[in-house]
């Protein structure tokens, strides 16, 4: 499969942001709206999104690979992304579907790059290998104060364990926020910042406005038979 020669009828939207920003809820709401207009929409996530990538997710988020250091983690996230692209994202885009992905390359740039201090050359090379020229058409940066996000994440997993990134302190999460905002400033054509401190309905409305602003009005799809 060559990403370079594949036609691009589908639309690729990613959601990024710190912990507790509501990305998965918003991915679901966006998909529901697109489907209600007759569009196929594949909702997926990283790390994960295909059987092999989900297996890698277990390894990465359990923390067993953490002692290997952030560069090795970058390679693992990239391995998961390569199979996710090949097995899930590219086939959906080739069918003309919308793909809505909860986290993607900006998370690697932020968590492993900006915060993990992995060499930018490695981050860039890994991104090139996994994505080639088929990056997101639109990235929604769900932005909210780190304190609010952490409180939401804690409430959500009342009974569950924290993953190794959630377990970091407030300064770390403020750092994540600044790094995501820096990407949005550097790539205003692709990225839109959304105020995620609003209620879910308001956030969904802001997201829909950003989607139509970037991709053009999304009309009801004519029924085909
Ligand atoms: P997840 O439970 O999906 O967290 P969230 O609900 O915050 O999205 O766990 C994903 C974790 O993996 C999250 O803490 C961010 C981290 N991550 C990276 O460090 N690098 C990456 O490239 C990706 C995709 C995720």
JSON list of C-alpha atoms and ligand atoms in Angstrom, two decimals, residues 17-20 23 45-47 57 61 77 81 102-105 107-108 111-112 156 163 165-166, ligand 1:
[
{"chain": "A", "resi": 17, "resn": "UNK", "atom": "CA", "xyz": [-5.54, 17.63, 24.40]},
{"chain": "A", "resi": 18, "resn": "UNK", "atom": "CA", "xyz": [-4.58, 16.80, 27.95]},
{"chain": "A", "resi": 19, "resn": "UNK", "atom": "CA", "xyz": [-6.25, 14.44, 30.40]},
{"chain": "A", "resi": 20, "resn": "UNK", "atom": "CA", "xyz": [-9.96, 14.94, 31.07]},
{"chain": "A", "resi": 23, "resn": "UNK", "atom": "CA", "xyz": [-11.99, 13.87, 23.69]},
{"chain": "A", "resi": 45, "resn": "UNK", "atom": "CA", "xyz": [-8.19, 6.08, 19.07]},
{"chain": "A", "resi": 46, "resn": "UNK", "atom": "CA", "xyz": [-4.47, 5.99, 19.76]},
{"chain": "A", "resi": 47, "resn": "UNK", "atom": "CA", "xyz": [-2.64, 4.16, 20.98]},
{"chain": "A", "resi": 57, "resn": "UNK", "atom": "CA", "xyz": [-1.57, -0.14, 23.84]},
{"chain": "A", "resi": 61, "resn": "UNK", "atom": "CA", "xyz": [0.05, 2.16, 29.06]},
{"chain": "A", "resi": 77, "resn": "UNK", "atom": "CA", "xyz": [3.72, 4.43, 19.76]},
{"chain": "A", "resi": 81, "resn": "UNK", "atom": "CA", "xyz": [0.40, 3.99, 14.57]},
{"chain": "A", "resi": 102, "resn": "UNK", "atom": "CA", "xyz": [-8.90, 10.34, 19.63]},
{"chain": "A", "resi": 103, "resn": "UNK", "atom": "CA", "xyz": [-5.19, 11.34, 19.80]},
{"chain": "A", "resi": 104, "resn": "UNK", "atom": "CA", "xyz": [-2.64, 11.04, 17.01]},
{"chain": "A", "resi": 105, "resn": "UNK", "atom": "CA", "xyz": [0.81, 12.40, 16.11]},
{"chain": "A", "resi": 107, "resn": "UNK", "atom": "CA", "xyz": [0.31, 13.46, 21.28]},
{"chain": "A", "resi": 108, "resn": "UNK", "atom": "CA", "xyz": [3.70, 11.97, 20.38]},
{"chain": "A", "resi": 111, "resn": "UNK", "atom": "CA", "xyz": [4.21, 13.67, 25.47]},
{"chain": "A", "resi": 112, "resn": "UNK", "atom": "CA", "xyz": [7.41, 12.13, 24.07]},
{"chain": "A", "resi": 156, "resn": "UNK", "atom": "CA", "xyz": [-14.19, 9.52, 35.67]},
{"chain": "A", "resi": 163, "resn": "UNK", "atom": "CA", "xyz": [-2.16, 5.20, 33.73]},
{"chain": "A", "resi": 165, "resn": "UNK", "atom": "CA", "xyz": [0.85, 9.64, 32.13]},
{"chain": "A", "resi": 166, "resn": "UNK", "atom": "CA", "xyz": [-2.11, 10.56, 34.35]},
{"chain": "B", "resi": 1, "resn": "LIG", "atom": "P1", "xyz": [-5.84, 7.17, 27.29]},
{"chain": "B", "resi": 1, "resn": "LIG", "atom": "O1", "xyz": [-6.36, 6.30, 28.38]},
{"chain": "B", "resi": 1, "resn": "LIG", "atom": "O2", "xyz": [-6.39, 6.98, 25.92]},
{"chain": "B", "resi": 1, "resn": "LIG", "atom": "O3", "xyz": [-5.86, 8.65, 27.78]},
{"chain": "B", "resi": 1, "resn": "LIG", "atom": "P2", "xyz": [-6.76, 9.87, 27.38]},
{"chain": "B", "resi": 1, "resn": "LIG", "atom": "O4", "xyz": [-8.14, 9.55, 27.87]},
{"chain": "B", "resi": 1, "resn": "LIG", "atom": "O5", "xyz": [-6.11, 11.00, 28.12]},
{"chain": "B", "resi": 1, "resn": "LIG", "atom": "O6", "xyz": [-6.64, 10.02, 25.89]},
{"chain": "B", "resi": 1, "resn": "LIG", "atom": "O7", "xyz": [-4.29, 6.96, 27.28]},
{"chain": "B", "resi": 1, "resn": "LIG", "atom": "C1", "xyz": [-3.48, 7.46, 26.33]},
{"chain": "B", "resi": 1, "resn": "LIG", "atom": "C2", "xyz": [-2.23, 7.97, 26.99]},
{"chain": "B", "resi": 1, "resn": "LIG", "atom": "O8", "xyz": [-1.13, 7.80, 26.11]},
{"chain": "B", "resi": 1, "resn": "LIG", "atom": "C3", "xyz": [-2.33, 9.44, 27.30]},
{"chain": "B", "resi": 1, "resn": "LIG", "atom": "O9", "xyz": [-1.85, 9.70, 28.60]},
{"chain": "B", "resi": 1, "resn": "LIG", "atom": "C4", "xyz": [-1.41, 10.07, 26.29]},
{"chain": "B", "resi": 1, "resn": "LIG", "atom": "C5", "xyz": [-0.43, 9.00, 25.94]},
{"chain": "B", "resi": 1, "resn": "LIG", "atom": "N1", "xyz": [0.10, 9.06, 24.56]},
{"chain": "B", "resi": 1, "resn": "LIG", "atom": "C6", "xyz": [1.44, 9.38, 24.38]},
{"chain": "B", "resi": 1, "resn": "LIG", "atom": "O10", "xyz": [2.18, 9.60, 25.32]},
{"chain": "B", "resi": 1, "resn": "LIG", "atom": "N2", "xyz": [1.93, 9.41, 23.09]},
{"chain": "B", "resi": 1, "resn": "LIG", "atom": "C7", "xyz": [1.16, 9.15, 22.00]},
{"chain": "B", "resi": 1, "resn": "LIG", "atom": "O11", "xyz": [1.64, 9.20, 20.85]},
{"chain": "B", "resi": 1, "resn": "LIG", "atom": "C8", "xyz": [-0.23, 8.83, 22.23]},
{"chain": "B", "resi": 1, "resn": "LIG", "atom": "C9", "xyz": [-1.11, 8.53, 21.06]},
{"chain": "B", "resi": 1, "resn": "LIG", "atom": "C10", "xyz": [-0.71, 8.79, 23.52]}
]
